[in-house]
Coordinates of C-alpha atoms in Angstrom, one line a residue:
Chain F
M1402 CA 24.3 -5.2 28.1
T1403 CA 24.1 -8.4 30.1
T1404 CA 27.0 -10.7 31.0
A1405 CA 25.5 -13.2 28.6
V1406 CA 26.9 -11.3 25.5
P1407 CA 28.2 -14.0 23.1
R1408 CA 31.8 -13.8 22.1
T1409 CA 31.4 -16.1 19.2
A1410 CA 28.5 -16.9 16.9
V1411 CA 27.6 -19.1 14.0
I1412 CA 25.2 -17.9 11.4
V1413 CA 23.4 -20.8 9.6
G1414 CA 21.9 -19.4 6.3
C1415 CA 23.4 -16.5 4.6
G1416 CA 20.4 -14.8 3.1
V1417 CA 19.5 -11.2 3.8
T1418 CA 18.4 -11.9 7.4
G1419 CA 21.4 -14.1 8.3
T1420 CA 23.9 -11.8 6.7
S1421 CA 22.3 -8.7 8.4
V1422 CA 22.5 -10.4 11.8
A1423 CA 26.1 -11.4 11.0
L1424 CA 27.0 -7.8 10.1
A1425 CA 25.4 -6.5 13.3
L1426 CA 27.2 -9.0 15.5
T1427 CA 30.5 -8.4 13.8
A1428 CA 30.0 -4.7 14.3
G1429 CA 29.3 -5.4 18.0
G1430 CA 32.7 -7.2 18.4
V1431 CA 31.4 -10.8 18.2
E1432 CA 33.5 -13.3 16.3
V1433 CA 31.2 -14.6 13.6
T1434 CA 31.5 -17.7 11.4
L1435 CA 29.1 -18.5 8.5
V1436 CA 27.4 -21.6 7.2
D1437 CA 25.2 -22.1 4.2
R1438 CA 24.6 -25.2 2.1
D1439 CA 25.5 -23.0 -0.9
P1440 CA 29.3 -22.3 -0.5
E1441 CA 28.8 -19.2 -2.8
A1442 CA 26.5 -17.7 -0.3
V1443 CA 29.1 -18.0 2.4
T1444 CA 31.7 -16.4 0.2
E1445 CA 29.5 -13.5 -0.7
A1446 CA 28.4 -12.9 2.9
A1447 CA 32.0 -13.1 4.0
A1448 CA 33.0 -10.6 1.3
L1449 CA 30.6 -8.1 2.9
G1450 CA 32.6 -8.3 6.1
S1451 CA 30.0 -10.2 8.0
G1452 CA 32.3 -13.0 9.2
T1453 CA 34.5 -15.9 8.1
P1454 CA 33.5 -19.3 6.7
W1455 CA 32.8 -21.8 9.5
T1456 CA 35.2 -24.7 10.0
A1457 CA 34.8 -27.8 12.1
A1458 CA 38.1 -27.1 13.8
G1459 CA 36.9 -24.5 16.3
P1460 CA 35.2 -25.0 19.7
P1461 CA 31.3 -24.7 20.0
A1462 CA 30.2 -21.1 19.6
D1463 CA 28.3 -19.2 22.4
L1464 CA 25.4 -18.6 20.0
V1465 CA 24.1 -20.2 16.8
V1466 CA 21.5 -18.3 14.7
V1467 CA 19.5 -20.4 12.3
A1468 CA 18.4 -18.0 9.5
T1469 CA 17.0 -20.4 6.9
P1470 CA 13.5 -20.3 5.4
P1471 CA 10.8 -21.5 7.9
S1472 CA 10.5 -25.0 6.4
E1473 CA 14.2 -25.7 6.8
V1474 CA 14.7 -24.3 10.3
V1475 CA 14.1 -27.5 12.3
D1476 CA 16.2 -29.6 10.1
A1477 CA 19.0 -27.1 10.3
L1478 CA 18.6 -26.7 14.0
H1479 CA 18.6 -30.5 14.6
T1480 CA 21.7 -30.9 12.4
A1481 CA 23.5 -28.0 14.1
Q1482 CA 22.8 -29.3 17.6
A1483 CA 23.8 -32.9 16.6
R1484 CA 27.2 -31.5 15.4
G1485 CA 27.6 -29.5 18.5
L1486 CA 27.9 -26.1 16.7
G1487 CA 27.2 -24.1 19.8
H1488 CA 25.7 -23.7 23.3
V1489 CA 22.7 -21.6 22.7
Y1490 CA 20.5 -21.6 19.5
T1491 CA 17.8 -19.3 18.1
D1492 CA 16.2 -18.9 14.7
T1493 CA 14.7 -16.1 12.7
A1494 CA 11.7 -17.7 11.0
G1495 CA 8.7 -15.6 10.4
T1496 CA 6.3 -18.1 11.9
K1497 CA 6.7 -19.7 15.4
E1498 CA 4.0 -22.2 16.3
I1499 CA 4.9 -24.9 13.8
V1500 CA 8.7 -24.3 14.1
S1501 CA 8.7 -24.5 17.9
A1502 CA 6.4 -27.5 18.0
E1503 CA 8.4 -29.4 15.4
A1504 CA 11.6 -28.7 17.2
E1505 CA 10.1 -30.4 20.2
L1506 CA 8.7 -33.3 18.2
R1507 CA 12.1 -33.8 16.4
G1508 CA 13.8 -34.1 19.8
C1509 CA 15.9 -30.9 19.5
D1510 CA 17.6 -29.9 22.7
L1511 CA 15.1 -27.3 23.9
K1512 CA 17.2 -26.1 26.9
G1513 CA 19.5 -24.3 24.6
Y1514 CA 17.0 -23.2 21.9
V1515 CA 14.9 -19.9 22.0
P1516 CA 12.6 -19.5 18.9
G1517 CA 12.8 -15.9 17.6
H1518 CA 11.6 -13.6 14.9
P1519 CA 13.2 -10.2 14.0
L1520 CA 10.7 -8.1 12.1
A1521 CA 12.6 -6.1 9.5
G1522 CA 11.2 -4.5 6.4
P1523 CA 10.3 -6.6 3.3
D1524 CA 13.1 -8.8 2.3
A1525 CA 15.1 -7.9 -0.8
P1526 CA 15.9 -11.2 -2.5
G1527 CA 19.4 -12.6 -1.8
R1528 CA 21.9 -10.6 0.2
A1529 CA 21.2 -7.3 -1.6
G1530 CA 19.4 -5.8 1.4
A1531 CA 21.8 -7.0 4.1
D1532 CA 22.6 -4.2 6.5
A1533 CA 23.9 -4.2 10.1
T1534 CA 21.1 -1.7 11.0
R1535 CA 18.4 -3.8 9.4
F1536 CA 16.8 -4.5 12.8
A1537 CA 17.6 -1.3 14.5
G1538 CA 14.5 0.0 16.4
R1539 CA 12.3 -2.8 15.1
P1540 CA 10.6 -5.4 17.2
W1541 CA 12.3 -8.8 17.7
V1542 CA 9.9 -11.4 19.1
L1543 CA 11.2 -14.2 21.3
C1544 CA 9.0 -17.2 22.1
P1545 CA 10.8 -19.0 24.9
Y1546 CA 9.5 -22.4 26.0
E1547 CA 8.2 -22.7 29.6
T1548 CA 11.3 -24.7 30.3
T1549 CA 13.8 -22.3 28.7
P1550 CA 16.6 -21.6 31.2
A1551 CA 17.5 -18.0 32.0
W1552 CA 21.1 -18.4 30.7
A1553 CA 19.8 -19.3 27.2
L1554 CA 17.2 -16.5 27.1
E1555 CA 19.8 -14.0 28.3
T1556 CA 22.2 -14.9 25.5
V1557 CA 19.5 -14.5 22.8
A1558 CA 18.4 -11.3 24.5
A1559 CA 22.0 -10.0 24.1
L1560 CA 21.7 -10.9 20.4
V1561 CA 18.6 -8.7 20.1
E1562 CA 20.4 -5.9 21.9
L1563 CA 23.5 -6.2 19.7
C1564 CA 21.2 -5.8 16.7
G1565 CA 19.6 -2.7 18.2
A1566 CA 16.2 -4.3 18.1
V1567 CA 13.4 -4.1 20.7
R1568 CA 12.7 -7.5 22.4
L1569 CA 9.1 -8.6 22.7
D1570 CA 8.3 -11.9 24.4
M1571 CA 5.2 -13.6 23.1
T1572 CA 3.7 -17.1 22.9
P1573 CA 4.1 -18.8 19.5
D1574 CA 0.3 -18.7 18.9
A1575 CA 0.0 -15.0 19.8
H1576 CA 3.0 -14.2 17.6
D1577 CA 1.6 -16.1 14.6
R1578 CA -1.9 -14.4 14.9
A1579 CA -0.2 -11.0 15.2
V1580 CA 2.0 -11.4 12.1
A1581 CA -0.9 -12.9 10.2
A1582 CA -2.7 -9.6 10.8
V1583 CA 0.1 -7.1 10.2
L1584 CA 2.4 -8.9 7.7
H1585 CA 0.8 -12.0 6.0
L1586 CA -2.7 -10.6 5.4
P1587 CA -1.4 -7.4 3.7
Y1588 CA 0.9 -9.6 1.6
V1589 CA -2.0 -11.9 0.5
V1590 CA -4.2 -8.9 -0.3
A1591 CA -1.5 -7.2 -2.3
A1592 CA -0.8 -10.4 -4.2
V1593 CA -4.5 -10.8 -5.1
L1594 CA -4.8 -7.2 -6.2
A1595 CA -1.5 -7.4 -8.2
A1596 CA -2.5 -10.7 -9.8
N1597 CA -5.4 -8.9 -11.5
L1598 CA -2.9 -6.5 -13.0
A1599 CA -0.7 -9.2 -14.6
G1600 CA -2.9 -9.2 -17.7
A1601 CA -3.9 -5.5 -17.6
G1602 CA -3.2 -3.4 -20.6
P1603 CA -1.0 -0.2 -20.5
E1604 CA -4.1 2.0 -21.0
L1605 CA -5.3 0.8 -17.6
L1606 CA -2.0 0.8 -15.8
R1607 CA -1.1 4.3 -16.9
L1608 CA -4.2 5.6 -15.0
A1609 CA -2.8 4.2 -11.8
G1610 CA -1.3 6.4 -9.1
D1611 CA -0.1 6.1 -5.5
E1612 CA -3.2 4.4 -4.3
L1613 CA -2.6 1.3 -6.5
S1614 CA 1.2 1.3 -6.1
S1615 CA 0.9 1.3 -2.4
A1616 CA -1.8 -1.3 -2.3
V1617 CA 0.3 -3.8 -4.3
A1618 CA 3.7 -2.8 -2.9
A1619 CA 4.0 -6.0 -0.8
A1620 CA 3.4 -8.2 -3.8
G1621 CA 6.9 -7.5 -5.0
A1622 CA 8.4 -10.0 -2.4
D1623 CA 10.0 -13.3 -3.3
P1624 CA 7.1 -15.8 -4.1
V1625 CA 9.1 -18.8 -3.0
L1626 CA 9.9 -17.5 0.4
G1627 CA 6.5 -16.0 0.6
S1628 CA 4.6 -19.2 0.0
D1629 CA 6.8 -21.0 2.5
L1630 CA 6.0 -18.4 5.1
L1631 CA 2.2 -18.3 4.5
A1632 CA 2.0 -22.1 4.4
H1633 CA 3.6 -22.2 7.8
N1634 CA 1.0 -19.8 9.2
A1635 CA -2.0 -21.2 7.2
G1636 CA -4.6 -21.1 10.0
P1637 CA -4.1 -17.6 11.3
V1638 CA -3.7 -16.2 7.8
A1639 CA -6.9 -18.0 6.6
D1640 CA -8.8 -16.5 9.5
A1641 CA -7.5 -13.0 8.7
V1642 CA -8.4 -13.4 5.1
D1643 CA -11.9 -14.5 6.1
R1644 CA -12.4 -11.4 8.1
T1645 CA -11.2 -9.2 5.2
V1646 CA -13.6 -11.1 2.8
A1647 CA -16.5 -10.4 5.2
G1648 CA -15.6 -6.7 5.3
L1649 CA -15.3 -6.5 1.5
R1650 CA -18.6 -8.4 0.9
A1651 CA -20.4 -5.9 3.2
V1652 CA -19.1 -3.1 1.0
A1653 CA -20.1 -4.9 -2.2
R1654 CA -23.6 -5.6 -0.9
T1655 CA -24.0 -1.9 0.0
L1656 CA -22.7 -0.8 -3.5
H1657 CA -24.8 -3.4 -5.4
A1658 CA -28.0 -2.3 -3.5
G1659 CA -27.4 1.2 -4.7
D1660 CA -29.8 2.8 -2.1
D1661 CA -29.8 6.5 -1.3
T1662 CA -28.0 5.5 2.0
V1663 CA -24.9 4.3 0.1
P1664 CA -22.9 7.4 0.8
V1665 CA -23.8 7.3 4.5
E1666 CA -23.0 3.6 4.9
L1667 CA -19.8 3.9 3.0
G1668 CA -18.9 7.0 5.0
L1669 CA -19.1 5.1 8.2
L1670 CA -16.7 2.4 6.9
L1671 CA -14.3 5.0 5.4
E1672 CA -14.4 7.0 8.7
L1673 CA -13.5 3.8 10.6
G1674 CA -10.7 3.1 8.1
A1675 CA -9.3 6.7 8.5
R1676 CA -9.3 6.1 12.3
G1677 CA -7.4 2.8 11.9
H1678 CA -5.0 4.6 9.5
R1679 CA -4.3 7.2 12.2
A1680 CA -3.9 4.6 14.9
L1681 CA -1.3 2.8 12.9
A1682 CA 0.5 6.0 11.9
E1683 CA 0.7 7.0 15.6
E1684 CA 2.0 3.6 16.8
A1685 CA 4.0 2.1 14.0
P1686 CA 7.0 3.3 12.0
R1687 CA 6.3 5.2 8.9
P1688 CA 6.7 3.5 5.5
G1689 CA 10.2 3.7 4.2
T1690 CA 11.8 4.2 7.6
A1691 CA 11.2 0.7 9.0
G1692 CA 14.5 -0.8 10.2
R1693 CA 16.5 2.2 9.1
D1694 CA 16.6 5.3 11.2
L1695 CA 14.2 4.7 14.1
P1696 CA 15.5 5.4 17.5
G1697 CA 16.5 2.2 19.3
D1698 CA 14.6 3.2 22.5
R1699 CA 11.0 3.1 21.1
Chain U
M404 CA -0.5 24.8 -28.1
T405 CA -3.7 25.2 -30.1
T406 CA -5.3 28.4 -31.0
A407 CA -8.1 27.5 -28.6
V408 CA -6.0 28.5 -25.6
P409 CA -8.4 30.3 -23.2
R410 CA -7.5 33.9 -22.2
T411 CA -10.0 33.9 -19.3
A412 CA -11.3 31.1 -17.0
V413 CA -13.6 30.8 -14.1
I414 CA -12.9 28.1 -11.4
V415 CA -16.0 26.9 -9.6
G416 CA -15.0 25.2 -6.4
C417 CA -11.8 26.2 -4.7
G418 CA -10.7 22.9 -3.1
V419 CA -7.3 21.3 -3.8
T420 CA -8.2 20.4 -7.4
G421 CA -9.8 23.7 -8.4
T422 CA -7.1 25.8 -6.7
S423 CA -4.4 23.7 -8.4
V424 CA -6.0 24.1 -11.8
A425 CA -6.3 27.9 -11.1
L426 CA -2.6 28.1 -10.1
A427 CA -1.6 26.3 -13.3
L428 CA -3.8 28.5 -15.5
T429 CA -2.6 31.7 -13.8
A430 CA 1.0 30.5 -14.3
G431 CA 0.2 29.9 -18.0
G432 CA -1.0 33.5 -18.4
V433 CA -4.7 32.9 -18.2
E434 CA -6.8 35.5 -16.3
V435 CA -8.5 33.4 -13.6
T436 CA -11.5 34.3 -11.5
L437 CA -12.7 32.2 -8.6
V438 CA -16.1 31.0 -7.3
D439 CA -17.0 29.0 -4.2
R440 CA -20.2 28.9 -2.2
D441 CA -17.9 29.5 0.8
P442 CA -16.5 33.0 0.5
E443 CA -13.6 32.1 2.8
A444 CA -12.5 29.4 0.3
V445 CA -12.3 32.1 -2.5
T446 CA -10.3 34.4 -0.2
E447 CA -7.8 31.6 0.7
A448 CA -7.4 30.4 -2.9
A449 CA -6.9 34.0 -4.1
A450 CA -4.3 34.5 -1.3
L451 CA -2.3 31.7 -2.9
G452 CA -2.1 33.7 -6.1
S453 CA -4.5 31.4 -8.0
G454 CA -6.7 34.3 -9.3
T455 CA -9.2 36.9 -8.1
P456 CA -12.8 36.6 -6.8
W457 CA -15.3 36.3 -9.6
T458 CA -17.7 39.2 -10.1
A459 CA -20.9 39.4 -12.2
A460 CA -19.5 42.5 -13.9
G461 CA -17.2 40.8 -16.4
P462 CA -17.9 39.2 -19.8
P463 CA -18.4 35.4 -20.1
A464 CA -15.1 33.6 -19.7
D465 CA -13.5 31.4 -22.4
L466 CA -13.5 28.5 -20.1
V467 CA -15.3 27.4 -16.9
V468 CA -13.9 24.6 -14.8
V469 CA -16.4 23.0 -12.3
A470 CA -14.2 21.5 -9.6
T471 CA -16.8 20.6 -6.9
P472 CA -17.4 17.1 -5.4
P473 CA -19.0 14.7 -7.9
S474 CA -22.5 15.0 -6.4
E475 CA -22.6 18.8 -6.9
V476 CA -21.1 19.0 -10.4
V477 CA -24.3 19.0 -12.4
D478 CA -26.0 21.5 -10.1
A479 CA -23.0 23.8 -10.3
L480 CA -22.7 23.3 -14.1
H481 CA -26.4 24.0 -14.7
T482 CA -26.3 27.1 -12.6
A483 CA -23.1 28.4 -14.2
Q484 CA -24.5 27.9 -17.7
A485 CA -27.8 29.5 -16.7
R486 CA -25.8 32.5 -15.5
G487 CA -23.8 32.6 -18.7
L488 CA -20.4 32.3 -16.9
G489 CA -18.6 31.2 -19.9
H490 CA -18.5 29.7 -23.4
V491 CA -16.9 26.3 -22.7
Y492 CA -17.3 24.2 -19.6
T493 CA -15.6 21.2 -18.1
D494 CA -15.5 19.4 -14.7
T495 CA -13.0 17.5 -12.7
A496 CA -15.2 14.9 -11.0
G497 CA -13.6 11.5 -10.4
T498 CA -16.6 9.6 -11.9
K499 CA -18.0 10.3 -15.4
E500 CA -21.0 8.0 -16.3
I501 CA -23.5 9.5 -13.8
V502 CA -22.2 13.1 -14.2
S503 CA -22.3 13.1 -17.9
A504 CA -25.7 11.4 -18.1
E505 CA -27.2 13.7 -15.4
A506 CA -25.9 16.8 -17.2
E507 CA -27.8 15.6 -20.3
L508 CA -31.0 14.8 -18.3
R509 CA -30.9 18.2 -16.5
G510 CA -30.8 19.9 -19.9
C511 CA -27.3 21.4 -19.6
D512 CA -26.0 22.8 -22.8
L513 CA -23.9 19.9 -24.0
K514 CA -22.4 21.7 -26.9
G515 CA -20.1 23.7 -24.6
Y516 CA -19.5 21.0 -22.0
V517 CA -16.7 18.4 -22.0
P518 CA -16.7 16.1 -19.0
G519 CA -13.1 15.6 -17.7
H520 CA -11.1 14.0 -14.9
P521 CA -7.5 14.9 -14.0
L522 CA -5.9 12.0 -12.1
A523 CA -3.6 13.5 -9.5
G524 CA -2.3 11.9 -6.3
P525 CA -4.5 11.4 -3.3
D526 CA -6.2 14.6 -2.2
A527 CA -5.0 16.4 0.8
P528 CA -8.1 17.9 2.5
G529 CA -8.8 21.5 1.8
R530 CA -6.3 23.6 -0.2
A531 CA -3.2 22.3 1.6
G532 CA -2.0 20.3 -1.3
A533 CA -2.8 22.9 -4.0
D534 CA 0.1 23.1 -6.5
A535 CA 0.4 24.4 -10.1
T536 CA 2.3 21.2 -10.9
R537 CA -0.2 18.8 -9.3
F538 CA -1.3 17.4 -12.7
A539 CA 2.1 17.6 -14.5
G540 CA 2.8 14.3 -16.4
R541 CA -0.4 12.7 -15.0
P542 CA -3.3 11.4 -17.1
W543 CA -6.2 13.8 -17.6
V544 CA -9.2 11.9 -19.1
L545 CA -11.7 13.7 -21.3
C546 CA -15.1 12.1 -22.1
P547 CA -16.6 14.2 -24.9
Y548 CA -20.1 13.5 -26.1
E549 CA -20.6 12.2 -29.6
T550 CA -22.0 15.7 -30.4
T551 CA -19.2 17.7 -28.7
P552 CA -18.0 20.3 -31.3
A553 CA -14.3 20.6 -32.0
W554 CA -14.0 24.1 -30.7
A555 CA -15.2 23.1 -27.2
L556 CA -12.9 20.0 -27.1
E557 CA -9.9 22.1 -28.3
T558 CA -10.4 24.6 -25.5
V559 CA -10.5 21.9 -22.8
A560 CA -7.6 20.2 -24.5
A561 CA -5.7 23.5 -24.1
L562 CA -6.5 23.4 -20.4
V563 CA -5.0 19.9 -20.1
E564 CA -1.9 21.1 -21.9
L565 CA -1.6 24.2 -19.7
C566 CA -1.7 22.0 -16.6
G567 CA 1.1 19.8 -18.1
A568 CA -1.1 16.7 -18.1
V569 CA -1.5 13.9 -20.6
R570 CA -4.8 13.9 -22.4
L571 CA -6.6 10.6 -22.7
D572 CA -10.0 10.4 -24.4
M573 CA -12.3 7.6 -23.1
T574 CA -16.0 6.8 -22.9
P575 CA -17.6 7.6 -19.5
D576 CA -18.2 3.9 -18.9
A577 CA -14.6 2.9 -19.8
H578 CA -13.3 5.6 -17.5
D579 CA -15.4 4.6 -14.6
R580 CA -14.4 0.9 -14.9
A581 CA -10.8 1.8 -15.1
V582 CA -10.8 4.2 -12.1
A583 CA -12.8 1.6 -10.2
A584 CA -9.9 -0.9 -10.7
V585 CA -7.0 1.4 -10.2
L586 CA -8.3 4.0 -7.6
H587 CA -11.6 3.1 -6.0
L588 CA -10.9 -0.6 -5.3
P589 CA -7.5 0.1 -3.7
Y590 CA -9.3 2.7 -1.5
V591 CA -12.0 0.3 -0.4
V592 CA -9.5 -2.5 0.3
A593 CA -7.3 -0.1 2.3
A594 CA -10.3 1.1 4.3
V595 CA -11.5 -2.4 5.1
L596 CA -8.0 -3.4 6.3
A597 CA -7.6 -0.2 8.2
A598 CA -11.0 -0.4 9.8
N599 CA -9.8 -3.7 11.5
L600 CA -7.0 -1.7 13.1
A601 CA -9.2 1.0 14.6
G602 CA -9.6 -1.2 17.7
A603 CA -6.2 -2.9 17.7
G604 CA -4.0 -2.6 20.6
P605 CA -0.5 -1.0 20.5
E606 CA 1.1 -4.5 21.1
L607 CA -0.3 -5.5 17.7
L608 CA 0.4 -2.2 15.8
R609 CA 4.0 -2.0 17.0
L610 CA 4.7 -5.2 15.1
A611 CA 3.6 -3.6 11.8
G612 CA 6.0 -2.6 9.2
D613 CA 6.0 -1.2 5.6
E614 CA 3.7 -4.0 4.4
L615 CA 0.7 -2.8 6.5
S616 CA 1.5 0.9 6.2
S617 CA 1.5 0.6 2.4
A618 CA -1.6 -1.5 2.4
V619 CA -3.7 1.0 4.4
A620 CA -2.1 4.2 3.0
A621 CA -5.1 5.1 0.8
A622 CA -7.4 4.8 3.9
G623 CA -6.1 8.2 5.1
A624 CA -8.2 10.1 2.5
D625 CA -11.2 12.3 3.4
P626 CA -14.2 9.9 4.2
V627 CA -16.8 12.5 3.0
L628 CA -15.3 13.0 -0.4
G629 CA -14.5 9.3 -0.6
S630 CA -18.0 8.1 0.0
D631 CA -19.4 10.6 -2.5
L632 CA -16.9 9.4 -5.1
L633 CA -17.6 5.7 -4.5
A634 CA -21.3 6.1 -4.4
H635 CA -21.1 7.7 -7.8
N636 CA -19.3 4.7 -9.2
A637 CA -21.1 2.0 -7.2
G638 CA -21.6 -0.6 -10.0
P639 CA -18.0 -0.7 -11.3
V640 CA -16.6 -0.6 -7.8
A641 CA -18.9 -3.4 -6.6
D642 CA -17.8 -5.5 -9.5
A643 CA -14.1 -4.9 -8.7
V644 CA -14.7 -5.7 -5.1
D645 CA -16.5 -8.9 -6.1
R646 CA -13.4 -10.0 -8.1
T647 CA -11.2 -9.3 -5.2
V648 CA -13.4 -11.3 -2.8
A649 CA -13.3 -14.2 -5.2
G650 CA -9.5 -14.1 -5.3
L651 CA -9.2 -13.9 -1.5
R652 CA -11.7 -16.7 -0.9
A653 CA -9.7 -18.9 -3.2
V654 CA -6.6 -18.2 -1.0
A655 CA -8.6 -18.8 2.2
R656 CA -9.9 -22.1 0.8
T657 CA -6.3 -23.2 0.0
L658 CA -5.1 -22.2 3.4
H659 CA -8.0 -23.8 5.3
A660 CA -7.6 -27.1 3.5
G661 CA -4.0 -27.2 4.6
D662 CA -2.8 -29.8 2.1
D663 CA 0.8 -30.5 1.2
T664 CA 0.1 -28.6 -2.0
V665 CA -0.5 -25.3 -0.1
P666 CA 3.0 -23.9 -0.8
V667 CA 2.7 -24.7 -4.5
E668 CA -0.8 -23.3 -4.9
L669 CA 0.1 -20.1 -3.0
G670 CA 3.4 -19.9 -4.9
L671 CA 1.4 -19.7 -8.2
L672 CA -0.7 -16.8 -6.9
L673 CA 2.3 -15.0 -5.4
E674 CA 4.2 -15.4 -8.6
L675 CA 1.3 -13.9 -10.6
G676 CA 1.1 -11.1 -8.0
A677 CA 4.8 -10.4 -8.4
R678 CA 4.3 -10.2 -12.2
G679 CA 1.4 -7.8 -11.8
H680 CA 3.6 -5.7 -9.4
R681 CA 6.3 -5.6 -12.1
A682 CA 3.8 -4.7 -14.8
L683 CA 2.6 -1.8 -12.8
A684 CA 6.0 -0.6 -11.8
E685 CA 7.0 -0.5 -15.5
E686 CA 4.0 1.3 -16.7
A687 CA 2.8 3.6 -13.8
P688 CA 4.6 6.4 -12.0
R689 CA 6.4 5.3 -8.8
P690 CA 4.8 6.0 -5.4
G691 CA 5.6 9.4 -4.1
T692 CA 6.3 10.9 -7.5
A693 CA 2.8 11.1 -8.9
G694 CA 1.9 14.5 -10.0
R695 CA 5.2 16.0 -9.0
D696 CA 8.3 15.5 -11.1
L697 CA 7.3 13.2 -13.9
P698 CA 8.3 14.3 -17.4
G699 CA 5.4 15.9 -19.3
D700 CA 6.0 13.8 -22.4
R701 CA 5.3 10.3 -21.0

């Protein structure tokens, strides 16, 4: 642990992410105070033992974590800095290019702000999934500006370490393209597949097995948070969807043609898919274990 | 149980499906003999306690179950009928339109043949996943011909019951369109998504979580069996892929346009997806439980 470990922290936004960060920091001995525009959210998060309600009386905190939805991050950051809530700031939004550019445009103090994104499992709505170990062993991307001073970066790195996560530094653009591929595209595909089931009769659905349940699993996420996230990463997600459309159209062309070579051509795709499936299984956490019981030293 | 319960059965094809059926029938008191063009497969299936190797010496069996890959079913059925292996025949192929039509064209004896398809979970390659309870509580589709006599249908219905499965009668066309939607489409989509990961670097894959793992889970199936299955259901699968492409292209258009209405338009799709996700969760077995511990009376 570095000497930049925060002694005090303010969590702005008491959803599942903010509350989980608050629980991890509290467990790590940090004195945590909580802010949310919904007073009920603060009360509930405090009741879980994640901290105490923030009051204007205290001194600025060593660290402020903005854990609102992406579209509210810059407003919340700007307000928090204007009120002097702390010395170092970070956020947890799932997209980084727009957030970090807007923070610059809005005139936020960039010396003390390090954009970040902890990659936990799919969010349960509200605080139901809040857990101090939510980020344990999972990647936590930091996107420092070129001008970010070491002292700010070290404080946010200490936050990542306190949460048991694995720090990865990336540019906002590289981050957004990566999460488009591994998070946002699977979500869009699951939603499109699941949308076709909304009107399906029970005689169809009862034939479904693991294949379909797995394929649409991501579609169970909160549509409001989801659309906010996807809209903030529109370009990279659109490109990823385009690539998937091209792949599916190639399969459809092969199937419609119905030549004798169909099994061979499909076999090549399916073999490549099986290879990608193996590559992911070897590199990424298995389903159901993400953010739970992975060793912290991956 | 009806009076049509078979006392003896021959299993043709000792893969995971054939061996699982053999285990269930043996457990139900049926005397089972085993055939496979690979003598080793018979030896291994027999070693699991699923029956004894078939010999030409015995009388015709009450029931013959053809459990080969789809492209070999009609050959195997024709040969088995020519040799007089049994009185009533069924198969377990995952597509039914081509199989049942080809059986008619080839001059198979349709009086004694009832096309069928037990829907278990994804196949483990070989006999590794063989299990007497593999079909317990899962749908087992029968596609009788208009001319199928009651005695043949009752014998195959008794097979379904002995395996603890839930009988559903459908036309071959309705069956093929349904499995295209709930099984084959998710497989194709998973393969296309996973194929894009085959060349991905570890820095991308380590960002992946449950969303991506679930999305590509089905791509882990055997490519050889998979391409055989998809090629046998080319038309319905192509149509299902076309519908998915249309849905994805609409999302891509919205994202590329980048209007202020993006969150609203995406929100509508994601909300519909969440509804479809709920509909499936309410009607279908949960992931990981398929074919295992579901009550037999669903």
